[in-house]
Structures are given as structure tokens and as C-alpha cells.
């Protein structure tokens, strides 16, 4: 079912600057250092505009140079921009903003917030799948709709497993896993999930199946959760979905929307949110398919200078009332992942085109404005927080091959704890769906359960130390000398003797490890091998 279409040359000439699709002026790939500095300047133009004109509101309105609240009234843009500051190397501003946020942001407010957008959850339903909206002060409103999108149910495991690890409370990871499993159990006989489901009854309300809006980050979190937690079951679930997606939704390296029970095409459109998929494919090693799909999406970018929200594949043009581009990051995100995997200069060309296009069309005096219509480049009075959290970040990382985020494990930071060495910053960072990086090593280094494990080992050492001291005053009964305890790891005693020790365990004050277990969760952020505490 071929959908490759020729775009009229006159249309391309009318819409695109001459540099589109071409390498650098001397025939080489774009210069990473040049565009890295351009991206950094883009960030500070937007960031400074937000601080000067919009803080403490959630978002900047760049055309009127003021701010407004969108997702919950807690300075969302500043929170979202926080780790981008570190990736750009601005540690001092990062530390200043951490203090500002800790002193001024309050989540106990009477505001209805999106559960998906804020990652603050309400899971008390018969199915274990959360509501879509929750009041931050009062919980779920009595009249709240039980209909939630698939992504709003399946996008928790990365953050919640991290939270459980750092606090020692398994409830966060448990509810996230239950939600994932309920979606898995609700898939159709042909292996697909729909777009919206009733969290009280478990019945599908919207039965369109695809990889885009309303579903996207569910698949993303199965892969990223599997990598972060080394969980084979999560990966197996995704691979099964991937087979069904290929069988029923993929046509000529595009992905369409189909009816979840029958597999018949319901919408032959490409959504800009689907552009994360090539990056996700690269994470499971499917590079060839990832590049083919990426190049399809890149042709749309080159056609308009951005990705319209909806693109009709057979017609090769935008869909009515979906012609805008709110500066989304997904295609740039895929380019970053694929460039790390392949080094293909075509991916740098996408980054170059994105910088040139966004600066030419979207830049205004007070930041960068959403493009309301890619056909005539009309602007809208909004700069969503993901522009600083994701779009600029992925652009910078595309052009910065030596950034600490790209560490391959060849360097790391060793932190000395009361019980031995701990490793941080060795790479392997996992980005959540808002591009906030999590260091997998921090989950183990600051793990509360590990503190308890080390305490048990310490008690064992004390036990055998006392036994050795007593043996000095006893008569030798063996020609080989006094008895010594085993020295190998995990061989201090039998399971039976360990159970006896636990029953007789004396009271002992816990020793903070890296100041992590004893600190509030807001201060447990480890990046660049440093732990930033409340007093920093």
C-alpha cells in the first residue's frame, strides 16, 4: 500500500529556505560546535524571557510578554528547565533555581491538575488504572470522568520505580506496575490497545490503535522501564506489542491508525507526536527500520519547516485544524538517539534545519512562539514548557557528543560512603517522557533498601569480631590454629543463623548514606556525580 508521494517543486521552493536538505556551504555536514552555541543562545533567550516576564506562572506568553498558568500553577517552565541548565553546564544557576523552587513552590493547592502531565497520581479505582485528573489538595473530584487515555495510565513506571527505590516505599512502583498490567490484560485478540479506556469498568471507549497521541508514552515506558530496571518482562511485553504494530499499522514505513479489534485503517494520518518512534526503535537495536521511518518524517519537516500536528499521508498535506507546530521535540529526540547509534550526518542536518526553522519562524522579542499554522507561519501566544525541557535539550545533545549524558561508562565518580564505595555518573541515563534524565546508578547508590542490607552486613562483621576476640582466651583445639569466619561475600553465616540474628538484632541508629535516605525526596537529585542537598 504505497504512500510515497512527490511534493510539487513549486510548493517546496515557496516554503523552504535554500539551505534545506543540503549539507554545509562547503558540502560538509553541519558544524556541531557552531550549532551547539546557537542552541545555547536559543535556550537563554527563552529562559530569560520566562524569568523576566512570566515567572511564577506556569508558562510564558511570548507575543504579549506575560505569563499564564496551564497544568497546575507551580512554575512549570522553571521546573522543566532545571536539568537543561545542568546539561548546558550552568551548575550555579541550577543550584540557585533549586533553592527558589524549594522556597516558593507549594503542591498542596486547590487546583485540578492533569495526572499524566504532572506525574501526581490517583490510583484508587477498581481496575488499578488512575483517573486522568486529580485535585492536588482534595484528591479526585466526585464528578471526575473515569475515561483516561492509554498513555495517562501507562506512563508511570520510570518515575515511580525511582521514587520507590529512593524512599524505600514499594507502593509507588507497585501501583505503576498494576496499571501497566491492567493495560496489557486489556489488549485485543490481535494484540493492540485502544486510545481511551474507562478506569472503573476497564472497557475501551476509543478503539483507535496507533503509536501517537494518547498511546505513545505507554510504549516508551515499557522500553525505558525495562532498561532502567533490567526487567525482561516489560521488554517482552513491548516486543509483543511491536509485532502487532508492525502487522496491522505499518504501511511503507509509515504508521497508521487502525481499529484495535479488526486491524482496519481508521485514520491514514501521521501525527507529530509519533516522531518519537524511530528513537524508541533505536533503543531496541532496530536501526534499519528506525532510519527508514525517520526519513519519512524528515520529508514532512522539509516540506513545511516543521511537523504539523496531523499530516494526511495519502494526500501529502496537513489536516484541517491540525496545521500547527508547537515546537515539539519528538523528531529531534529521534535524531539524537539515532545519531548516537549511527553517526549518520543526515541526522545533524535535521538538527540544523530545526535550529534555522525555529529561529526564522518562531523567534520573537520575548521567547519563541508556537507556530499556529505551518502553511503561512502565523504564530500563537504560547511557549510550552517542553520547549526548554525537551526541544532545546535534545538539540543541544545532538550537537554535543562529549556531554556527560553521553558517557559510555569509561568515566565515573566514586563516592565514599560509611560502608564502601558507590558509583555515580557512569552513563546510561534514562530520559523520562519530558526528557528529564535519571542516573540508574543513583537508584542503587541512594537506595534505602541497600542501607538496610549494609546494616545487616555490619552486624555480621560485629558478630564475628566478638567471636574472634573471645577465641583468644580459649584453648586451641585444632592444629591449624584458631577458627576464622569465612571471608567471601555472602558467606558470613547460614540462612538459619541469619534468621536468629535478625530476631536478636539490637537497636542501632541508622547511618545516612550519601545523605540520601535521610533527606526529603526533593533533595535526592544526583547529576554530574554530585548530590545537591538542601544546604548547597
Short mmCIF file of C-alpha atoms in Angstrom, two decimals:
data_model
loop_
_atom_site.label_atom_id
_atom_site.label_comp_id
_atom_site.label_asym_id
_atom_site.label_seq_id
_atom_site.Cartn_x
_atom_site.Cartn_y
_atom_site.Cartn_z
CA UNK A 1 0.00 0.00 0.00
CA UNK A 2 2.43 2.69 -1.17
CA UNK A 3 2.13 6.21 0.21
CA UNK A 4 5.30 7.76 -1.16
CA UNK A 5 4.22 10.91 -2.92
CA UNK A 6 6.04 13.58 -4.88
CA UNK A 7 5.64 17.07 -3.42
CA UNK A 8 5.28 19.75 -6.12
CA UNK A 9 8.59 21.51 -6.61
CA UNK A 10 6.93 24.92 -6.67
CA UNK A 11 5.45 24.36 -3.20
CA UNK A 12 8.84 23.40 -1.80
CA UNK A 13 10.51 26.44 -3.33
CA UNK A 14 7.85 28.72 -1.87
CA UNK A 15 8.08 27.32 1.65
CA UNK A 16 11.70 26.44 2.22
CA UNK A 17 14.90 28.43 2.59
CA UNK A 18 17.53 27.38 0.07
CA UNK A 19 19.67 25.57 2.66
CA UNK A 20 17.06 22.92 3.42
CA UNK A 21 18.18 19.36 2.76
CA UNK A 22 21.70 20.48 1.84
CA UNK A 23 24.88 19.98 3.84
CA UNK A 24 27.06 22.86 4.96
CA UNK A 25 28.06 25.58 2.49
CA UNK A 26 31.27 23.73 1.62
CA UNK A 27 29.49 20.43 1.09
CA UNK A 28 30.26 19.09 4.58
CA UNK A 29 27.91 18.16 7.41
CA UNK A 30 26.74 20.95 9.75
CA UNK A 31 29.38 22.10 12.23
CA UNK A 32 28.34 20.77 15.68
CA UNK A 33 30.23 23.45 17.62
CA UNK A 34 28.54 26.26 15.68
CA UNK A 35 25.05 24.87 16.19
CA UNK A 36 25.74 23.94 19.79
CA UNK A 37 26.33 27.62 20.55
CA UNK A 38 23.25 28.59 18.53
CA UNK A 39 21.12 26.20 20.58
CA UNK A 40 22.54 27.53 23.85
CA UNK A 41 21.63 31.06 22.77
CA UNK A 42 18.11 29.86 21.94
CA UNK A 43 17.76 28.42 25.43
CA UNK A 44 18.81 31.58 27.23
CA UNK A 45 16.65 33.80 25.03
CA UNK A 46 13.61 31.72 26.02
CA UNK A 47 14.69 31.12 29.64
CA UNK A 48 15.50 34.75 30.39
CA UNK A 49 12.24 35.84 28.76
CA UNK A 50 10.29 33.49 31.03
CA UNK A 51 12.05 34.72 34.19
CA UNK A 52 11.62 38.38 33.27
CA UNK A 53 8.03 38.23 32.02
CA UNK A 54 6.23 35.11 33.23
CA UNK A 55 7.61 33.70 36.49
CA UNK A 56 5.97 32.41 38.72
CA UNK A 57 3.29 31.42 36.20
CA UNK A 58 3.49 28.03 34.50
CA UNK A 59 4.27 29.29 31.01
CA UNK A 60 5.39 32.30 29.02
CA UNK A 61 3.09 34.02 26.54
CA UNK A 62 5.73 35.29 24.13
CA UNK A 63 3.59 37.58 21.97
CA UNK A 64 2.25 39.63 24.90
CA UNK A 65 5.34 39.19 27.11
CA UNK A 66 3.45 37.91 30.14
CA UNK A 67 2.60 34.56 31.75
CA UNK A 68 -0.30 32.22 32.42
CA UNK A 69 -1.00 29.00 34.34
CA UNK A 70 -1.71 25.85 32.40
CA UNK A 71 -1.04 22.49 34.07
CA UNK A 72 -1.25 23.34 37.75
CA UNK A 73 0.09 26.77 38.79
CA UNK A 74 3.53 25.73 40.06
CA UNK A 75 6.07 27.49 37.83
CA UNK A 76 6.15 24.54 35.45
CA UNK A 77 8.55 26.06 32.91
CA UNK A 78 11.17 26.69 35.61
CA UNK A 79 10.87 23.12 36.89
CA UNK A 80 11.06 21.73 33.37
CA UNK A 81 14.14 23.81 32.52
CA UNK A 82 16.05 22.76 35.64
CA UNK A 83 18.13 19.85 34.33
CA UNK A 84 18.63 21.54 30.95
CA UNK A 85 20.73 24.06 32.88
CA UNK A 86 22.99 21.23 34.03
CA UNK A 87 23.29 19.75 30.56
CA UNK A 88 24.34 23.20 29.31
CA UNK A 89 26.92 23.27 32.12
CA UNK A 90 25.31 26.00 34.26
CA UNK A 91 25.60 24.38 37.71
CA UNK A 92 25.42 27.64 39.67
CA UNK A 93 22.08 28.64 38.12
CA UNK A 94 20.80 25.12 38.68
CA UNK A 95 21.59 25.37 42.39
CA UNK A 96 20.02 28.83 42.63
CA UNK A 97 16.80 27.65 40.98
CA UNK A 98 16.61 24.57 43.22
CA UNK A 99 16.58 26.89 46.25
CA UNK A 100 14.00 29.18 44.65
CA UNK A 101 11.68 26.28 43.89
CA UNK A 102 12.05 24.69 47.32
CA UNK A 103 11.25 28.01 48.98
CA UNK A 104 8.34 29.03 46.76
CA UNK A 105 6.59 26.08 45.10
CA UNK A 106 3.70 24.50 47.01
CA UNK A 107 1.85 21.48 45.64
CA UNK A 108 -0.83 21.49 48.37
CA UNK A 109 -3.09 23.80 46.42
CA UNK A 110 -6.73 23.69 45.35
CA UNK A 111 -6.02 23.10 41.65
CA UNK A 112 -7.22 20.40 39.28
CA UNK A 113 -4.10 19.03 37.60
CA UNK A 114 -3.54 16.52 34.83
CA UNK A 115 -2.34 13.27 36.36
CA UNK A 116 -0.32 12.49 33.24
CA UNK A 117 1.21 15.95 32.84
CA UNK A 118 2.22 16.42 36.48
CA UNK A 119 3.04 12.80 37.37
CA UNK A 120 0.98 13.12 40.56
CA UNK A 121 -1.30 10.07 40.66
CA UNK A 122 -4.77 8.86 41.80
CA UNK A 123 -4.86 5.04 41.50
CA UNK A 124 -7.74 4.10 43.82
CA UNK A 125 -10.02 2.56 41.18
CA UNK A 126 -11.50 -0.95 40.76
CA UNK A 127 -9.08 -1.66 37.91
CA UNK A 128 -5.97 -0.07 39.43
CA UNK A 129 -5.80 2.32 36.47
CA UNK A 130 -5.65 6.00 37.52
CA UNK A 131 -8.03 8.84 36.84
CA UNK A 132 -6.91 11.44 34.33
CA UNK A 133 -7.26 14.47 36.62
CA UNK A 134 -6.75 14.95 40.36
CA UNK A 135 -7.13 17.91 42.68
CA UNK A 136 -3.78 18.48 44.38
CA UNK A 137 -5.45 19.38 47.69
CA UNK A 138 -8.63 17.28 47.79
CA UNK A 139 -7.90 14.30 45.54
CA UNK A 140 -10.26 13.05 42.83
CA UNK A 141 -13.32 15.25 42.42
CA UNK A 142 -16.68 13.42 42.88
CA UNK A 143 -17.79 14.19 39.32
CA UNK A 144 -14.47 13.38 37.65
CA UNK A 145 -14.71 11.44 34.39
CA UNK A 146 -13.37 7.88 34.59
CA UNK A 147 -12.24 7.95 30.95
CA UNK A 148 -8.44 8.16 30.65
CA UNK A 149 -6.08 7.85 27.71
CA UNK A 150 -3.76 4.86 27.47
CA UNK A 151 -0.62 6.97 27.90
CA UNK A 152 -2.19 8.54 31.01
CA UNK A 153 -2.32 5.07 32.55
CA UNK A 154 0.94 3.55 31.36
CA UNK A 155 3.42 6.40 31.85
CA UNK A 156 4.46 5.98 35.48
CA UNK A 157 6.95 3.15 35.90
CA UNK A 158 10.12 5.18 35.28
CA UNK A 159 9.40 7.88 37.88
CA UNK A 160 7.56 5.70 40.35
CA UNK A 161 10.11 2.90 40.42
CA UNK A 162 12.76 5.57 41.00
CA UNK A 163 10.68 7.05 43.82
CA UNK A 164 10.25 3.64 45.45
CA UNK A 165 13.97 2.98 45.23
CA UNK A 166 14.93 6.30 46.82
CA UNK A 167 12.32 6.23 49.58
CA UNK A 168 12.25 2.52 50.34
CA UNK A 169 8.45 2.53 49.95
CA UNK A 170 7.38 -0.01 47.31
CA UNK A 171 3.85 1.38 46.92
CA UNK A 172 4.80 3.76 44.10
CA UNK A 173 6.33 1.08 41.89
CA UNK A 174 3.57 -1.36 42.81
CA UNK A 175 0.71 0.85 41.63
CA UNK A 176 2.60 1.71 38.43
CA UNK A 177 3.11 -1.97 37.67
CA UNK A 178 -0.55 -2.76 38.35
CA UNK A 179 -1.59 -0.05 35.87
CA UNK A 180 0.78 -1.45 33.24
CA UNK A 181 -0.53 -4.96 33.72
CA UNK A 182 -4.18 -3.91 33.51
CA UNK A 183 -3.50 -2.31 30.12
CA UNK A 184 -1.63 -5.42 28.99
CA UNK A 185 -4.57 -7.62 30.04
CA UNK A 186 -6.99 -5.31 28.19
CA UNK A 187 -5.36 -5.62 24.76
CA UNK A 188 -7.39 -7.04 21.89
CA UNK A 189 -7.14 -10.54 20.46
CA UNK A 190 -4.85 -9.19 17.72
CA UNK A 191 -2.55 -7.64 20.34
CA UNK A 192 -3.48 -3.93 20.11
CA UNK A 193 -4.66 -1.35 22.64
CA UNK A 194 -7.06 1.50 22.06
CA UNK A 195 -6.80 5.20 22.82
CA UNK A 196 -9.10 5.78 25.83
CA UNK A 197 -10.44 3.42 28.46
CA UNK A 198 -12.88 3.63 31.38
CA UNK A 199 -10.77 3.10 34.51
CA UNK A 200 -13.81 1.93 36.51
CA UNK A 201 -15.11 -0.72 34.12
CA UNK A 202 -12.00 -1.48 32.06
CA UNK A 203 -13.95 -1.05 28.80
CA UNK A 204 -12.38 0.70 25.81
CA UNK A 205 -14.12 3.95 24.94
CA UNK A 206 -11.96 4.97 21.96
CA UNK A 207 -10.84 1.97 19.92
CA UNK A 208 -8.38 3.62 17.53
CA UNK A 209 -4.97 1.99 17.84
CA UNK A 210 -1.67 3.59 16.86
CA UNK A 211 1.65 4.82 18.21
CA UNK A 212 0.77 8.51 18.57
CA UNK A 213 -1.25 10.83 20.79
CA UNK A 214 -2.98 9.15 23.71
CA UNK A 215 -0.88 5.98 23.45
CA UNK A 216 2.73 7.00 22.73
CA UNK A 217 4.49 7.11 26.10
CA UNK A 218 2.93 3.81 27.22
CA UNK A 219 5.12 2.03 24.69
CA UNK A 220 8.04 4.35 25.52
CA UNK A 221 7.87 3.44 29.22
CA UNK A 222 7.74 -0.29 28.62
CA UNK A 223 11.13 0.00 26.88
CA UNK A 224 12.67 2.57 29.20
CA UNK A 225 11.31 0.84 32.30
CA UNK A 226 12.79 -2.42 31.07
CA UNK A 227 16.21 -0.80 30.60
CA UNK A 228 16.17 1.18 33.85
CA UNK A 229 15.02 -1.75 35.99
CA UNK A 230 16.61 -4.56 33.90
CA UNK A 231 13.12 -6.04 33.67
CA UNK A 232 12.79 -8.74 30.98
CA UNK A 233 9.01 -8.94 31.41
CA UNK A 234 8.47 -5.30 30.47
CA UNK A 235 10.66 -5.73 27.38
CA UNK A 236 8.80 -8.90 26.39
CA UNK A 237 5.52 -7.00 26.64
CA UNK A 238 6.80 -4.28 24.32
CA UNK A 239 8.17 -6.76 21.79
CA UNK A 240 4.78 -8.44 21.60
CA UNK A 241 3.13 -5.06 21.00
CA UNK A 242 5.78 -4.28 18.40
CA UNK A 243 4.85 -7.39 16.41
CA UNK A 244 1.17 -6.39 16.37
CA UNK A 245 2.02 -2.79 15.45
CA UNK A 246 4.11 -3.97 12.50
CA UNK A 247 1.47 -6.42 11.37
CA UNK A 248 -1.52 -4.07 11.46
CA UNK A 249 -0.42 -0.41 11.49
CA UNK A 250 2.78 -0.17 9.42
CA UNK A 251 2.50 0.65 5.71
CA UNK A 252 5.57 1.55 3.68
CA UNK A 253 7.44 2.61 6.85
CA UNK A 254 4.58 4.90 7.95
CA UNK A 255 2.38 4.00 10.92
CA UNK A 256 -1.37 4.50 10.54
CA UNK A 257 -4.28 4.33 12.97
CA UNK A 258 -6.40 1.17 12.88
CA UNK A 259 -9.39 -0.32 14.66
CA UNK A 260 -7.97 -2.21 17.65
CA UNK A 261 -10.12 -5.34 17.21
CA UNK A 262 -10.17 -5.65 13.42
CA UNK A 263 -6.94 -4.00 12.27
CA UNK A 264 -8.75 -1.99 9.58
CA UNK A 265 -7.41 1.52 8.84
CA UNK A 266 -9.38 4.23 10.63
CA UNK A 267 -7.08 7.25 10.12
CA UNK A 268 -4.33 7.31 7.45
CA UNK A 269 -2.50 10.14 9.20
CA UNK A 270 0.91 10.81 10.69
CA UNK A 271 0.84 12.73 13.98
CA UNK A 272 3.85 14.78 15.03
CA UNK A 273 3.84 13.04 18.41
CA UNK A 274 4.63 9.77 16.60
CA UNK A 275 8.08 11.04 15.67
CA UNK A 276 9.49 9.59 18.93
CA UNK A 277 9.11 6.08 17.44
CA UNK A 278 12.40 5.90 15.47
CA UNK A 279 14.27 6.82 18.65
CA UNK A 280 12.45 4.10 20.55
CA UNK A 281 13.28 1.61 17.80
CA UNK A 282 16.94 2.53 18.14
CA UNK A 283 16.82 1.66 21.86
CA UNK A 284 15.90 -1.93 21.00
CA UNK A 285 18.51 -2.11 18.23
CA UNK A 286 16.14 -1.92 15.24
CA UNK A 287 18.24 0.69 13.44
CA UNK A 288 17.29 -0.06 9.83
CA UNK A 289 13.56 0.28 10.38
CA UNK A 290 14.16 3.32 12.59
CA UNK A 291 16.10 5.15 9.87
CA UNK A 292 13.53 4.41 7.18
CA UNK A 293 10.69 5.77 9.29
CA UNK A 294 12.79 8.75 10.40
CA UNK A 295 13.47 9.69 6.78
CA UNK A 296 9.72 9.59 6.05
CA UNK A 297 9.10 12.01 8.90
CA UNK A 298 12.02 14.21 7.84
CA UNK A 299 10.45 14.70 4.41
CA UNK A 300 7.42 16.20 6.14
CA UNK A 301 9.66 18.56 8.12
CA UNK A 302 11.40 19.68 4.93
CA UNK A 303 8.03 20.23 3.27
CA UNK A 304 6.83 22.70 5.91
CA UNK A 305 9.80 23.72 8.06
CA UNK A 306 8.28 21.82 10.99
CA UNK A 307 5.97 18.92 11.74
CA UNK A 308 2.24 19.68 11.56
CA UNK A 309 0.20 18.07 14.33
CA UNK A 310 -1.60 15.88 11.74
CA UNK A 311 -0.37 15.01 8.24
CA UNK A 312 -2.60 13.17 5.76
CA UNK A 313 -0.31 10.53 4.26
CA UNK A 314 -2.23 9.71 1.03
CA UNK A 315 -2.80 13.41 0.27
CA UNK A 316 0.68 14.51 1.35
CA UNK A 317 -0.60 17.58 3.19
CA UNK A 318 -1.81 18.92 6.53
CA UNK A 319 -5.16 18.05 8.11
CA UNK A 320 -7.65 20.87 8.67
CA UNK A 321 -7.35 22.48 12.12
CA UNK A 322 -4.19 20.45 12.78
CA UNK A 323 -1.74 22.59 10.81
CA UNK A 324 0.23 23.92 13.78
CA UNK A 325 3.65 23.12 15.21
CA UNK A 326 4.01 23.91 18.94
CA UNK A 327 7.82 23.42 18.79
CA UNK A 328 7.57 19.75 19.71
CA UNK A 329 10.78 17.75 20.32
CA UNK A 330 9.96 14.25 19.10
CA UNK A 331 11.71 14.22 15.70
CA UNK A 332 14.77 15.91 17.21
CA UNK A 333 14.73 13.34 20.02
CA UNK A 334 14.82 10.52 17.47
CA UNK A 335 17.63 12.25 15.60
CA UNK A 336 19.68 12.44 18.80
CA UNK A 337 19.24 8.74 19.58
CA UNK A 338 19.91 7.65 16.01
CA UNK A 339 22.98 9.86 15.67
CA UNK A 340 24.44 8.25 18.77
CA UNK A 341 23.79 4.85 17.19
CA UNK A 342 24.90 5.52 13.60
CA UNK A 343 26.84 8.79 13.25
CA UNK A 344 24.86 9.44 10.05
CA UNK A 345 25.33 13.15 9.11
CA UNK A 346 21.75 13.27 7.80
CA UNK A 347 20.69 13.42 11.43
CA UNK A 348 22.81 16.51 12.02
CA UNK A 349 21.14 18.06 9.00
CA UNK A 350 17.77 17.66 10.70
CA UNK A 351 19.20 19.42 13.75
CA UNK A 352 20.50 22.23 11.59
CA UNK A 353 17.14 22.57 9.82
CA UNK A 354 15.34 22.67 13.17
CA UNK A 355 17.54 25.47 14.51
CA UNK A 356 17.23 27.53 11.35
CA UNK A 357 13.49 26.99 11.04
CA UNK A 358 12.61 27.71 14.67
CA UNK A 359 14.74 30.85 14.76
CA UNK A 360 13.38 32.13 11.44
CA UNK A 361 9.69 31.43 12.05
CA UNK A 362 9.15 31.27 15.80
CA UNK A 363 11.60 33.66 17.47
CA UNK A 364 10.05 36.85 18.86
CA UNK A 365 11.21 39.51 21.30
CA UNK A 366 10.02 37.57 24.35
CA UNK A 367 10.98 33.99 23.56
CA UNK A 368 9.75 31.53 20.94
CA UNK A 369 6.10 31.27 19.93
CA UNK A 370 4.06 28.26 18.90
CA UNK A 371 3.55 28.13 15.14
CA UNK A 372 -0.22 28.20 14.72
CA UNK A 373 -0.17 27.33 11.02
CA UNK A 374 2.82 25.96 9.12
CA UNK A 375 1.30 26.96 5.79
CA UNK A 376 1.52 30.71 6.41
CA UNK A 377 3.71 30.75 9.58
CA UNK A 378 1.14 32.51 11.75
CA UNK A 379 2.08 32.40 15.43
CA UNK A 380 0.19 31.63 18.62
CA UNK A 381 0.72 33.28 22.00
CA UNK A 382 2.20 30.30 23.83
CA UNK A 383 5.59 28.77 24.60
CA UNK A 384 5.00 25.39 26.18
CA UNK A 385 7.37 24.25 28.91
CA UNK A 386 8.58 21.27 26.88
CA UNK A 387 10.42 23.66 24.56
CA UNK A 388 13.05 24.21 27.28
CA UNK A 389 12.75 20.75 28.81
CA UNK A 390 12.95 18.72 25.61
CA UNK A 391 13.31 20.52 22.28
CA UNK A 392 16.32 22.62 23.19
CA UNK A 393 17.85 19.84 25.28
CA UNK A 394 17.73 17.23 22.54
CA UNK A 395 19.07 19.74 20.01
CA UNK A 396 22.00 20.55 22.28
CA UNK A 397 22.76 16.87 22.94
CA UNK A 398 22.61 16.14 19.20
CA UNK A 399 25.42 18.66 18.66
CA UNK A 400 27.38 17.90 21.86
CA UNK A 401 28.93 14.41 21.54
CA UNK A 402 31.07 14.78 24.69
CA UNK A 403 28.27 15.82 27.03
CA UNK A 404 28.23 13.91 30.32
CA UNK A 405 24.82 12.49 29.36
CA UNK A 406 26.54 10.51 26.58
CA UNK A 407 29.07 8.90 28.93
CA UNK A 408 29.64 5.28 27.88
CA UNK A 409 30.91 4.16 31.25
CA UNK A 410 34.56 4.95 30.58
CA UNK A 411 34.48 7.58 33.33
CA UNK A 412 32.51 7.78 36.55
CA UNK A 413 32.52 9.32 40.01
CA UNK A 414 33.29 7.27 43.09
CA UNK A 415 31.60 8.38 46.28
CA UNK A 416 32.87 7.10 49.63
CA UNK A 417 30.10 6.00 51.98
CA UNK A 418 30.32 4.65 55.55
CA UNK A 419 30.06 1.16 54.06
CA UNK A 420 32.23 1.34 50.99
CA UNK A 421 32.40 2.90 47.56
CA UNK A 422 29.43 3.89 45.44
CA UNK A 423 29.40 4.77 41.73
CA UNK A 424 27.57 7.72 40.14
CA UNK A 425 27.62 9.35 36.71
CA UNK A 426 28.73 6.30 34.75
CA UNK A 427 26.24 6.97 31.96
CA UNK A 428 23.23 5.02 30.78
CA UNK A 429 20.90 7.88 31.66
CA UNK A 430 17.23 7.18 31.04
CA UNK A 431 15.10 10.12 29.88
CA UNK A 432 11.52 10.23 31.06
CA UNK A 433 8.93 11.36 28.54
CA UNK A 434 9.61 15.02 29.40
CA UNK A 435 13.36 14.49 28.80
CA UNK A 436 14.36 14.56 32.46
CA UNK A 437 17.38 12.24 32.88
CA UNK A 438 17.64 9.60 35.59
CA UNK A 439 21.01 8.14 36.52
CA UNK A 440 20.44 4.39 37.02
CA UNK A 441 23.39 4.29 39.40
CA UNK A 442 21.62 6.72 41.74
CA UNK A 443 18.81 4.21 42.20
CA UNK A 444 21.32 1.82 43.74
CA UNK A 445 23.66 4.31 45.38
CA UNK A 446 20.87 6.08 47.26
CA UNK A 447 18.63 3.05 47.69
CA UNK A 448 17.07 2.81 51.10
CA UNK A 449 16.87 -0.98 50.98
CA UNK A 450 20.61 -1.06 50.34
CA UNK A 451 21.14 0.82 53.59
CA UNK A 452 19.33 -1.95 55.45
CA UNK A 453 21.43 -4.57 53.60
CA UNK A 454 24.62 -2.82 54.63
CA UNK A 455 23.42 -2.63 58.24
CA UNK A 456 22.89 -6.39 58.30
CA UNK A 457 26.37 -6.96 56.90
CA UNK A 458 27.77 -4.60 59.53
CA UNK A 459 26.04 -6.58 62.28
CA UNK A 460 27.54 -9.77 60.89
CA UNK A 461 31.01 -8.25 60.99
CA UNK A 462 30.48 -7.18 64.60
CA UNK A 463 29.24 -10.66 65.49
CA UNK A 464 32.30 -12.40 64.11
CA UNK A 465 34.62 -9.77 65.51
CA UNK A 466 33.33 -10.52 69.01
CA UNK A 467 33.65 -14.24 68.37
CA UNK A 468 37.27 -13.82 67.27
CA UNK A 469 38.06 -11.78 70.38
CA UNK A 470 36.59 -14.47 72.62
CA UNK A 471 38.61 -17.16 70.87
CA UNK A 472 41.86 -15.50 72.01
CA UNK A 473 41.11 -16.57 75.57
CA UNK A 474 40.15 -20.11 74.69
CA UNK A 475 42.44 -23.11 74.41
CA UNK A 476 43.36 -24.07 70.87
CA UNK A 477 41.69 -27.33 69.89
CA UNK A 478 42.81 -27.57 66.28
CA UNK A 479 46.36 -27.83 64.98
CA UNK A 480 45.55 -25.40 62.18
CA UNK A 481 45.17 -22.52 64.59
CA UNK A 482 42.18 -20.52 65.83
CA UNK A 483 38.91 -20.72 63.90
CA UNK A 484 38.28 -17.84 61.48
CA UNK A 485 34.96 -16.87 59.91
CA UNK A 486 34.51 -17.22 56.13
CA UNK A 487 35.73 -14.17 54.25
CA UNK A 488 33.80 -14.41 50.97
CA UNK A 489 30.89 -12.13 50.21
CA UNK A 490 27.61 -13.60 51.38
CA UNK A 491 29.29 -16.40 53.39
CA UNK A 492 29.26 -14.95 56.88
CA UNK A 493 26.63 -17.39 58.15
CA UNK A 494 23.91 -19.80 57.15
CA UNK A 495 20.35 -18.60 56.48
CA UNK A 496 19.29 -20.19 59.79
CA UNK A 497 21.84 -18.23 61.80
CA UNK A 498 20.94 -15.05 59.93
CA UNK A 499 17.29 -15.53 60.97
CA UNK A 500 18.41 -15.92 64.58
CA UNK A 501 20.48 -12.75 64.33
CA UNK A 502 17.52 -10.77 62.96
CA UNK A 503 15.41 -11.89 65.93
CA UNK A 504 18.09 -10.65 68.36
CA UNK A 505 19.04 -7.56 66.36
CA UNK A 506 19.95 -4.76 68.79
CA UNK A 507 18.63 -1.26 68.32
CA UNK A 508 21.05 0.77 66.24
CA UNK A 509 20.90 4.30 64.86
CA UNK A 510 20.81 4.35 61.06
CA UNK A 511 23.80 5.88 59.32
CA UNK A 512 22.87 8.18 56.40
CA UNK A 513 24.33 7.03 53.10
CA UNK A 514 25.32 9.93 50.84
CA UNK A 515 22.75 11.89 52.86
CA UNK A 516 20.21 10.21 50.57
CA UNK A 517 17.96 8.02 52.72
CA UNK A 518 17.57 10.62 55.47
CA UNK A 519 16.88 13.56 53.16
CA UNK A 520 13.48 14.54 51.72
CA UNK A 521 12.93 13.30 48.19
CA UNK A 522 13.22 16.81 46.73
CA UNK A 523 16.91 16.89 47.66
CA UNK A 524 17.82 13.49 46.24
CA UNK A 525 18.99 14.62 42.82
CA UNK A 526 22.30 13.20 41.67
CA UNK A 527 23.78 14.53 38.45
CA UNK A 528 27.34 15.18 37.35
CA UNK A 529 28.44 12.90 40.18
CA UNK A 530 27.27 15.40 42.80
CA UNK A 531 24.49 15.20 45.35
CA UNK A 532 22.84 18.58 45.81
CA UNK A 533 21.48 18.90 49.32
CA UNK A 534 19.14 21.43 50.89
CA UNK A 535 22.11 23.36 52.27
CA UNK A 536 24.01 23.61 48.97
#
